[in-house]
Coordinates of C-alpha atoms and ligand atoms in Angstrom, one line a residue:
M27 CA 0.0 0.1 0.0
K28 CA 2.6 2.4 1.1
G29 CA 4.5 1.9 -2.2
V30 CA 1.4 2.7 -4.3
R31 CA 0.8 5.9 -2.3
L32 CA 4.3 7.0 -2.7
R33 CA 4.3 6.3 -6.4
G34 CA 1.2 8.3 -6.7
F35 CA 2.9 11.1 -4.8
V36 CA 5.9 11.2 -6.9
L37 CA 3.8 11.0 -10.2
C38 CA 1.7 13.9 -9.0
A39 CA 4.8 15.9 -8.1
L40 CA 6.3 15.1 -11.5
M41 CA 3.1 16.2 -13.2
L42 CA 3.1 19.4 -11.5
F43 CA 6.7 19.8 -12.5
I44 CA 5.9 19.1 -16.1
T45 CA 2.7 21.3 -16.2
G46 CA 4.7 24.0 -14.5
A47 CA 7.4 23.8 -17.1
I48 CA 5.0 23.9 -20.0
N49 CA 3.0 26.8 -18.7
G50 CA 6.2 28.7 -17.9
A51 CA 5.8 31.0 -15.1
E52 CA 3.0 30.3 -12.7
G53 CA 0.1 32.8 -12.6
A54 CA -0.2 35.4 -10.1
T55 CA -2.2 35.0 -6.8
I56 CA -4.8 37.6 -6.2
R57 CA -6.4 37.8 -2.7
V58 CA -9.9 38.5 -1.6
P59 CA -10.5 40.7 0.5
G60 CA -6.6 41.5 0.6
D61 CA -6.1 42.8 -2.8
Y62 CA -9.8 43.4 -3.8
K63 CA -12.8 43.5 -1.6
T64 CA -15.2 41.5 -3.9
I65 CA -14.5 38.3 -5.8
Q66 CA -15.9 39.7 -9.0
E67 CA -13.3 42.7 -8.8
A68 CA -10.6 40.2 -8.2
V69 CA -11.8 38.1 -11.2
D70 CA -12.0 41.1 -13.5
H71 CA -8.4 41.9 -12.7
A72 CA -7.2 38.4 -13.0
S73 CA -5.6 37.1 -16.2
A74 CA -5.4 33.5 -17.6
G75 CA -3.4 31.2 -15.2
D76 CA -3.9 33.4 -12.2
T77 CA -5.4 32.2 -8.9
V78 CA -8.0 34.2 -7.0
V79 CA -7.8 33.0 -3.4
V80 CA -10.8 33.9 -1.4
S81 CA -10.4 34.1 2.4
P82 CA -13.0 32.4 4.8
G83 CA -16.1 34.5 4.9
R84 CA -19.7 35.0 3.4
Y85 CA -19.6 36.6 0.0
R86 CA -22.7 37.9 -1.5
G87 CA -23.6 38.3 -5.1
N88 CA -23.2 36.5 -8.4
I89 CA -20.0 35.9 -10.2
T90 CA -19.0 35.7 -13.8
L91 CA -15.7 33.9 -14.3
K92 CA -12.9 34.4 -16.8
E93 CA -11.1 32.0 -18.9
D94 CA -8.4 29.9 -17.3
I95 CA -8.5 31.4 -14.0
I96 CA -8.6 29.3 -10.8
L97 CA -11.1 30.5 -8.0
Q98 CA -10.2 29.0 -4.8
G99 CA -11.9 29.2 -1.5
A100 CA -10.5 28.1 1.9
G101 CA -12.9 25.1 2.0
A102 CA -16.7 24.6 1.8
D103 CA -17.1 25.0 5.6
S104 CA -15.5 28.4 5.7
T105 CA -15.8 30.2 2.4
I106 CA -19.5 30.8 1.4
I107 CA -20.7 32.3 -1.9
E108 CA -24.4 33.3 -1.8
G109 CA -25.9 34.3 -5.0
D110 CA -28.3 37.2 -5.8
G111 CA -31.4 34.9 -5.9
T112 CA -31.5 35.6 -9.7
G113 CA -29.8 33.7 -12.5
S114 CA -26.9 31.4 -11.7
V115 CA -24.5 32.1 -8.8
I116 CA -21.3 31.3 -10.8
E117 CA -21.3 31.7 -14.4
G118 CA -18.4 29.6 -15.7
A119 CA -15.7 30.3 -18.3
S120 CA -13.7 27.9 -20.3
G121 CA -10.8 26.3 -18.5
A122 CA -11.7 27.8 -15.2
V123 CA -11.4 26.0 -11.9
V124 CA -13.9 26.4 -8.9
E125 CA -12.9 24.8 -5.7
G126 CA -13.2 25.1 -2.0
F127 CA -16.6 26.9 -1.6
T128 CA -20.0 26.6 -0.4
I129 CA -22.2 28.0 -3.3
T130 CA -25.8 28.7 -2.7
G131 CA -28.7 30.9 -3.4
S132 CA -29.3 30.8 -7.3
G133 CA -32.4 32.1 -9.0
R134 CA -35.3 29.8 -9.3
K135 CA -36.0 30.2 -12.9
G136 CA -36.1 27.6 -15.7
K137 CA -37.2 24.0 -15.0
T138 CA -35.1 22.7 -17.9
G139 CA -32.9 24.1 -20.7
I140 CA -30.0 26.3 -20.9
T141 CA -31.3 29.4 -19.3
M142 CA -31.9 27.5 -16.2
D143 CA -30.6 29.1 -13.0
A144 CA -27.9 27.0 -11.1
G145 CA -25.3 27.1 -8.6
I146 CA -22.7 26.9 -11.2
S147 CA -23.6 27.2 -14.9
A148 CA -21.3 26.6 -17.8
N149 CA -22.2 27.2 -21.5
N150 CA -19.6 26.3 -24.0
A151 CA -17.0 26.4 -21.0
P152 CA -15.4 23.2 -19.9
M153 CA -14.4 23.5 -16.3
T154 CA -13.1 21.8 -13.2
I155 CA -15.5 22.0 -10.3
A156 CA -14.1 20.3 -7.2
N157 CA -14.2 20.4 -3.4
N158 CA -17.3 22.4 -3.2
R159 CA -20.6 22.2 -1.4
I160 CA -23.4 23.3 -3.8
I161 CA -26.6 23.5 -2.0
N162 CA -30.0 25.0 -2.1
N163 CA -30.0 26.2 -5.8
N164 CA -32.5 25.7 -8.6
T165 CA -30.1 23.3 -10.1
G166 CA -26.7 22.4 -8.7
I167 CA -24.5 22.3 -11.7
K168 CA -25.7 23.0 -15.2
L169 CA -23.4 22.2 -18.1
Y170 CA -24.3 22.8 -21.7
Y171 CA -21.5 22.0 -24.3
S172 CA -19.1 22.0 -21.4
P173 CA -17.3 18.7 -20.8
S174 CA -16.1 19.1 -17.3
N175 CA -14.5 17.5 -14.3
I176 CA -16.9 17.3 -11.2
I177 CA -15.0 15.9 -8.4
N178 CA -15.5 15.6 -4.7
N179 CA -18.4 17.9 -4.3
V180 CA -21.6 17.6 -2.2
I181 CA -24.5 18.6 -4.4
A182 CA -27.6 18.8 -2.5
D183 CA -31.1 20.3 -1.9
S184 CA -31.7 21.7 -5.3
D185 CA -35.3 22.6 -6.4
N186 CA -34.4 20.9 -9.6
Y187 CA -31.5 18.9 -10.8
G188 CA -28.3 17.9 -9.0
V189 CA -26.2 17.8 -12.0
Y190 CA -27.5 18.7 -15.4
L191 CA -25.3 17.7 -18.4
S192 CA -26.3 18.5 -22.0
Y193 CA -23.8 18.0 -24.7
S194 CA -21.2 17.5 -22.0
D195 CA -19.0 14.6 -21.9
S196 CA -18.0 15.1 -18.3
T197 CA -16.3 13.2 -15.6
V198 CA -18.3 12.9 -12.5
K199 CA -16.3 11.5 -9.7
N200 CA -16.5 11.0 -5.9
N201 CA -19.5 13.4 -5.3
I202 CA -22.3 13.1 -3.0
I203 CA -25.5 13.9 -4.7
I204 CA -28.4 14.0 -2.4
N205 CA -32.0 15.4 -1.7
N206 CA -32.5 17.1 -5.2
K207 CA -36.1 17.3 -6.2
N208 CA -35.5 16.4 -9.7
H209 CA -32.7 13.9 -11.1
G210 CA -29.6 13.4 -9.2
I211 CA -27.7 13.5 -12.6
Y212 CA -29.4 14.2 -15.9
C213 CA -27.8 13.4 -19.2
S214 CA -28.7 14.4 -22.7
Y215 CA -26.6 14.1 -25.7
S216 CA -23.6 13.4 -23.5
K217 CA -21.1 10.7 -23.0
P218 CA -20.2 11.2 -19.4
E219 CA -18.3 8.8 -17.0
I220 CA -20.0 8.7 -13.6
I221 CA -17.6 6.9 -11.2
N222 CA -17.7 6.4 -7.3
N223 CA -20.4 8.7 -6.5
T224 CA -23.2 8.4 -3.9
I225 CA -26.5 9.3 -5.2
Y226 CA -29.3 9.3 -2.7
N227 CA -32.8 10.5 -2.2
N228 CA -33.3 12.4 -5.5
L229 CA -36.2 11.8 -8.0
N230 CA -34.4 9.5 -10.1
G231 CA -30.7 8.8 -9.3
I232 CA -29.4 9.0 -12.9
Y233 CA -31.8 9.8 -15.8
S234 CA -30.5 9.6 -19.3
E235 CA -31.7 10.3 -22.8
V236 CA -29.7 10.0 -26.0
S237 CA -26.5 9.5 -24.0
R238 CA -23.8 6.9 -23.7
V239 CA -23.0 6.8 -20.0
V240 CA -20.4 4.9 -18.1
I241 CA -21.7 4.3 -14.6
K242 CA -19.1 2.5 -12.3
N243 CA -18.6 2.0 -8.5
N244 CA -21.5 4.1 -7.6
I245 CA -24.0 3.8 -4.8
I246 CA -27.4 4.7 -6.0
S247 CA -30.0 4.5 -3.3
G248 CA -33.2 5.8 -1.9
N249 CA -34.2 7.7 -4.9
K250 CA -37.8 8.2 -5.1
S251 CA -38.8 7.2 -8.7
A252 CA -35.9 5.1 -10.0
G253 CA -32.2 4.5 -9.4
V254 CA -31.0 4.5 -13.1
K255 CA -33.5 5.2 -15.7
W256 CA -33.0 5.3 -19.5
A257 CA -35.5 7.1 -21.8
E258 CA -34.6 4.6 -24.7
P259 CA -36.0 1.1 -24.2
I260 CA -33.6 -1.9 -24.1
G261 CA -33.2 -3.0 -27.8
S262 CA -33.1 0.6 -29.2
Q263 CA -30.2 2.0 -27.4
E264 CA -27.6 1.8 -30.1
G265 CA -25.1 4.6 -29.4
S266 CA -27.0 5.6 -26.2
E267 CA -26.2 2.7 -23.9
P268 CA -26.0 2.6 -20.3
I269 CA -22.7 0.9 -19.4
L270 CA -22.9 -0.2 -15.8
S271 CA -20.4 -2.1 -13.5
Y272 CA -19.9 -2.7 -9.8
N273 CA -22.7 -0.3 -8.7
I274 CA -24.9 -0.8 -5.6
V275 CA -28.4 0.1 -6.8
W276 CA -30.8 -0.7 -3.9
G277 CA -33.9 0.7 -2.3
N278 CA -35.1 3.1 -5.1
G279 CA -38.7 3.4 -6.2
K280 CA -37.6 1.1 -8.9
D281 CA -34.0 0.2 -9.2
Y282 CA -33.6 0.0 -12.9
V283 CA -35.8 1.2 -15.9
N284 CA -34.6 0.2 -19.3
V285 CA -31.2 -0.6 -17.7
R286 CA -29.6 -3.8 -16.6
P287 CA -27.3 -4.0 -13.5
G288 CA -24.0 -5.0 -15.5
E289 CA -21.0 -6.8 -14.2
G290 CA -20.5 -6.7 -10.5
G291 CA -23.8 -4.9 -9.9
L292 CA -25.2 -5.4 -6.3
A293 CA -28.7 -5.0 -4.9
K294 CA -28.0 -4.8 -1.2
D295 CA -28.5 -2.3 1.5
P296 CA -25.3 0.0 1.2
G297 CA -24.8 0.3 4.8
F298 CA -24.3 4.0 5.2
V299 CA -23.3 5.2 8.7
N300 CA -26.0 7.7 9.1
P301 CA -27.7 8.8 5.9
E302 CA -30.4 11.0 7.6
G303 CA -27.6 12.8 9.4
G304 CA -25.8 13.2 6.1
D305 CA -22.9 10.7 6.9
F306 CA -22.5 8.6 3.8
H307 CA -19.3 6.7 5.0
L308 CA -19.8 3.0 4.8
K309 CA -20.0 0.8 7.9
K310 CA -17.5 -1.9 8.2
S311 CA -20.2 -4.4 7.3
S312 CA -21.2 -2.6 4.2
P313 CA -21.3 -5.0 1.1
G314 CA -19.7 -2.1 -0.8
I315 CA -16.4 -2.4 1.0
G316 CA -13.8 -3.6 -1.5
A317 CA -16.6 -4.7 -4.0
G318 CA -15.8 -1.9 -6.7
E319 CA -13.8 -2.5 -9.7
G320 CA -10.2 -3.6 -8.8
G321 CA -11.3 -4.0 -5.2
V322 CA -11.9 -0.4 -4.3
D323 CA -14.8 0.5 -2.1
I324 CA -18.1 1.4 -3.8
G325 CA -19.6 5.0 -3.4
A326 CA -18.1 8.3 -2.9
F327 CA -15.5 7.3 -0.4
G328 CA -13.9 4.7 -2.8
G329 CA -11.6 4.7 -5.8
D330 CA -8.4 6.3 -6.8
D331 CA -9.6 9.8 -5.8
A332 CA -11.0 8.6 -2.3
Q333 CA -11.0 11.2 0.4
K334 CA -11.8 10.9 4.1
E335 CA -14.3 13.7 3.8
I336 CA -16.2 15.2 0.9
P337 CA -15.9 18.0 0.1
V338 CA -12.3 18.3 1.4
S339 CA -10.4 21.5 1.8
P340 CA -8.1 22.4 -1.1
S341 CA -5.3 22.7 1.2
V342 CA -5.6 18.9 1.7
K343 CA -6.2 18.0 -1.9
S344 CA -6.4 20.6 -4.6
Y345 CA -7.8 19.9 -8.1
A346 CA -6.5 23.2 -9.4
S347 CA -4.1 21.5 -11.9
V348 CA -6.8 19.1 -13.2
K349 CA -7.7 20.9 -16.4
P350 CA -10.9 20.0 -18.4
K351 CA -10.5 18.6 -22.0
K352 CA -11.3 21.7 -23.6
D353 CA -11.5 20.8 -27.3
V354 CA -14.3 18.5 -27.2
G355 CA -16.8 21.1 -26.1
K356 CA -17.9 22.5 -29.3
E357 CA -18.5 19.4 -31.3
P358 CA -19.4 16.3 -29.6
D359 CA -18.3 13.5 -31.9
Y360 CA -21.5 11.6 -32.1
M361 CA -23.2 14.5 -33.6
S362 CA -20.6 15.1 -36.1
Q363 CA -20.6 11.4 -37.0
M364 CA -24.3 11.7 -37.8
A365 CA -23.5 14.6 -40.0
W366 CA -20.5 12.9 -41.5
K367 CA -22.7 10.0 -42.7
E368 CA -24.5 12.3 -45.0
G369 CA -21.3 14.2 -45.9
T370 CA -20.5 17.5 -44.2
K371 CA -21.0 19.5 -47.3
S372 CA -24.5 18.4 -47.6
G373 CA -27.1 20.6 -45.8
K374 CA -29.3 17.7 -45.0
G375 CA -26.5 15.8 -43.2
N376 CA -25.6 18.9 -41.0
F377 CA -29.3 19.6 -40.4
E378 CA -29.8 16.1 -39.2
G379 CA -26.7 16.2 -37.1
Y380 CA -27.0 19.5 -35.5
C381 CA -30.5 20.9 -35.8
V382 CA -32.7 17.9 -35.5
P383 CA -32.1 17.5 -31.7
C384 CA -34.1 20.7 -31.2
H385 CA -36.0 21.4 -34.3
G386 CA -36.9 17.7 -35.0
P387 CA -36.5 15.7 -38.1
E388 CA -39.1 17.7 -40.1
G389 CA -38.0 21.0 -38.6
R390 CA -41.3 21.3 -36.5
G391 CA -39.8 22.3 -33.3
D392 CA -40.3 18.9 -31.9
G393 CA -36.8 17.5 -31.4
V394 CA -35.8 15.4 -28.4
L395 CA -34.4 18.4 -26.6
A396 CA -37.3 20.7 -27.3
E397 CA -39.0 19.9 -24.0
T398 CA -35.9 20.7 -22.1
L399 CA -36.0 24.3 -23.4
D400 CA -37.8 27.1 -21.8
V401 CA -38.1 28.9 -25.1
P402 CA -39.1 26.3 -27.7
P403 CA -37.3 25.8 -30.9
R404 CA -39.0 27.5 -33.8
D405 CA -41.1 25.4 -36.3
L406 CA -38.9 25.8 -39.4
S407 CA -41.6 24.0 -41.5
N408 CA -43.8 27.1 -41.0
S409 CA -43.7 28.5 -44.5
E410 CA -45.7 31.5 -43.7
L411 CA -43.1 32.6 -41.2
L412 CA -40.0 31.6 -43.1
S413 CA -41.1 33.3 -46.2
T414 CA -40.8 36.5 -44.3
R415 CA -37.3 35.8 -43.5
T416 CA -34.4 36.6 -45.9
D417 CA -31.6 34.1 -46.3
E418 CA -29.2 36.7 -44.8
F419 CA -31.4 36.9 -41.6
L420 CA -31.5 33.0 -41.3
F421 CA -27.6 33.0 -42.0
K422 CA -27.1 35.4 -39.2
V423 CA -29.3 33.5 -36.7
I424 CA -27.5 30.2 -37.5
K425 CA -24.1 31.7 -37.6
N426 CA -24.2 33.9 -34.5
G427 CA -27.0 32.4 -32.5
G428 CA -30.5 33.8 -31.4
P429 CA -29.3 36.7 -29.4
S430 CA -27.7 38.2 -32.5
V431 CA -31.2 38.9 -33.7
G432 CA -33.0 39.3 -30.4
F433 CA -34.0 35.6 -30.1
S434 CA -33.3 33.3 -27.2
E435 CA -29.9 32.0 -26.5
N436 CA -31.4 28.6 -26.8
M437 CA -30.7 29.0 -30.5
M438 CA -27.0 28.5 -30.3
P439 CA -24.4 30.0 -32.5
F440 CA -22.8 27.6 -35.1
S441 CA -20.0 29.9 -36.1
G442 CA -17.5 27.5 -34.2
T443 CA -18.9 24.3 -35.7
L444 CA -20.1 24.9 -39.3
S445 CA -18.5 26.8 -42.1
D446 CA -20.2 29.7 -43.9
E447 CA -20.7 27.4 -46.9
E448 CA -22.1 24.6 -44.7
I449 CA -24.6 27.1 -43.2
R450 CA -25.7 28.2 -46.7
N451 CA -26.2 24.5 -47.6
I452 CA -28.4 24.2 -44.5
I453 CA -30.5 27.1 -45.5
S454 CA -31.0 25.7 -49.0
Y455 CA -32.1 22.4 -47.5
I456 CA -34.5 24.2 -45.2
R457 CA -36.0 26.2 -48.2
S458 CA -36.2 23.1 -50.5
D459 CA -37.2 20.4 -47.9
I460 CA -38.4 21.8 -44.6
C461 CA -40.5 24.9 -45.3
K462 CA -40.6 24.4 -49.0
C463 CA -40.7 28.1 -49.3
K464 CA -38.8 31.2 -50.5
Y465 CA -38.3 34.7 -49.1
K466 CA -41.4 36.7 -50.5
G467 CA -41.0 40.0 -48.7
G468 CA -40.7 43.0 -50.7
G469 CA -37.0 43.4 -50.9
E470 CA -34.9 44.9 -48.0
Ligands
HEC15 C1 -30.3 23.7 -28.5 C2 -31.5 23.8 -29.5 C3 -31.4 24.3 -30.8 C4 -30.4 23.8 -31.8 C5 -29.5 22.7 -31.6 C6 -30.8 24.5 -32.9 N1 -31.7 25.5 -32.7 FE1 -32.6 26.7 -34.1 N2 -33.7 27.5 -32.5 C7 -33.8 27.1 -31.3 C8 -34.7 27.9 -30.5 C9 -35.0 27.7 -29.1 C10 -35.2 28.9 -31.5 C11 -36.2 30.0 -31.1 C12 -35.5 31.1 -30.5 C13 -36.5 32.2 -30.0 O1 -37.7 32.1 -30.2 O2 -36.1 33.1 -29.4 C14 -34.5 28.6 -32.6 C15 -34.7 29.4 -33.9 C16 -34.1 29.1 -35.0 C17 -34.2 30.0 -36.3 C18 -35.0 31.2 -36.4 C19 -36.2 31.1 -37.2 C20 -36.9 32.5 -37.4 O3 -37.8 32.8 -36.6 O4 -36.5 33.2 -38.2 C21 -33.5 29.3 -37.2 C22 -33.5 29.8 -38.6 C23 -32.9 28.1 -36.6 N3 -33.3 28.1 -35.3 C24 -32.2 27.3 -37.3 C25 -31.4 26.3 -36.9 C26 -30.5 25.5 -37.5 C27 -30.3 25.5 -39.0 C28 -29.9 24.7 -36.6 C29 -28.8 23.7 -36.9 C30 -27.7 24.1 -37.6 C31 -30.5 25.0 -35.3 N4 -31.4 25.9 -35.5 C32 -30.2 24.3 -34.2 C33 -33.0 26.1 -30.8 C34 -32.1 25.4 -31.4

């Protein structure tokens, strides 16, 4: 055992050394309240690579992060960020790290969709979120096109989801996800890995649609509706499979819906020390001890990243150097695969790959994701409407997104995903096959 620990340590040190060498000089450290009174002021003055270190205390107000900065509290017990009660408490940024806080008090807006309020929200912004207690928000963590690392957090008491993943191939590890009124973890159009978590007393433990999800070494128990639930029935899950191994799934409304337990799956009382009192350590007699893959304990206190407490203080174990895999954010490969099938140059192929999830196969606004959006996708088959739109207008919406013409941000920009030519081909396809209409207005 000692040898293993030591090797891990040396490896960590080596990695730190190497990343240090690659990044060149380390970023600056900016202190709150020492250098700036508020967290937002400190963030505004930080540059990529800097660490904003926040002293113990209660800090009020929402925060908008900047790319590649590290926001570090003194630990969830002592550094508390309390949101305005509107919008998300922390609006993420690409490559940013948030660790060592309690994060609470988001707005209550949005049951589903990308405008949903959350403790931490990230749109097109892969992040690392570690060592936090994220409690009493509308949704705990909401990720949209943001494959992120979610490690060692307690995510609890949300009015809505614990963790919401849409187009976000995230790693969700060693978290305690409890007492959320909607699903503990919701996955759509994502390929996440959910490993060594304890997921207890939510609506469904894990609920997935159109996602391929690895679920390993977790305890999923006491969830009201189902432990693990798949939207797609067994037999039509190609590309969106549940891949389960070594989980304890027990004592849920139903343990499995459209899902099989997989290798090493156990249906036994996990033997928490005191779940009502919030202690999810395992009793010595727990069937989860040593029963995970490779002999690790099942649940949030087992596995390679196992900690004695969750969340731990970043001074004990910091994840600041764990960077998210940034590049996969914009273009989840299963979507481009769908598009490739038809050839990227073809408007049809790209329409099916990128637009159908929201707008539906015939463009009627009834895609699988439609009901997750608070502002519904437009019915693009409405020829009366589309014939009042110029091609330039459609081009602008598709390239720069809804807000560029005063529409909802739910209509996302495709400038990073599709070339101008590909967008024009999609417009031709919409004109020829979806609305079957041309622009009829009297010029511009
Ligand atoms: C994440 C969901 C989503 C995806 C993916 C999406 N859209 Fe949209 N789209 C919307 C929503 C929602 C609206 C309506 C916005 C509003 O009403 O404010 C919209 C509106 C539009 C409009 C505006 C129509 C008008 O009134 O002029 C066009 C055009 C459009 N989408 C085309 C596309 C195309 C083409 C794609 C694929 C390349 C696409 N959308 C992908 C959600 C989506």
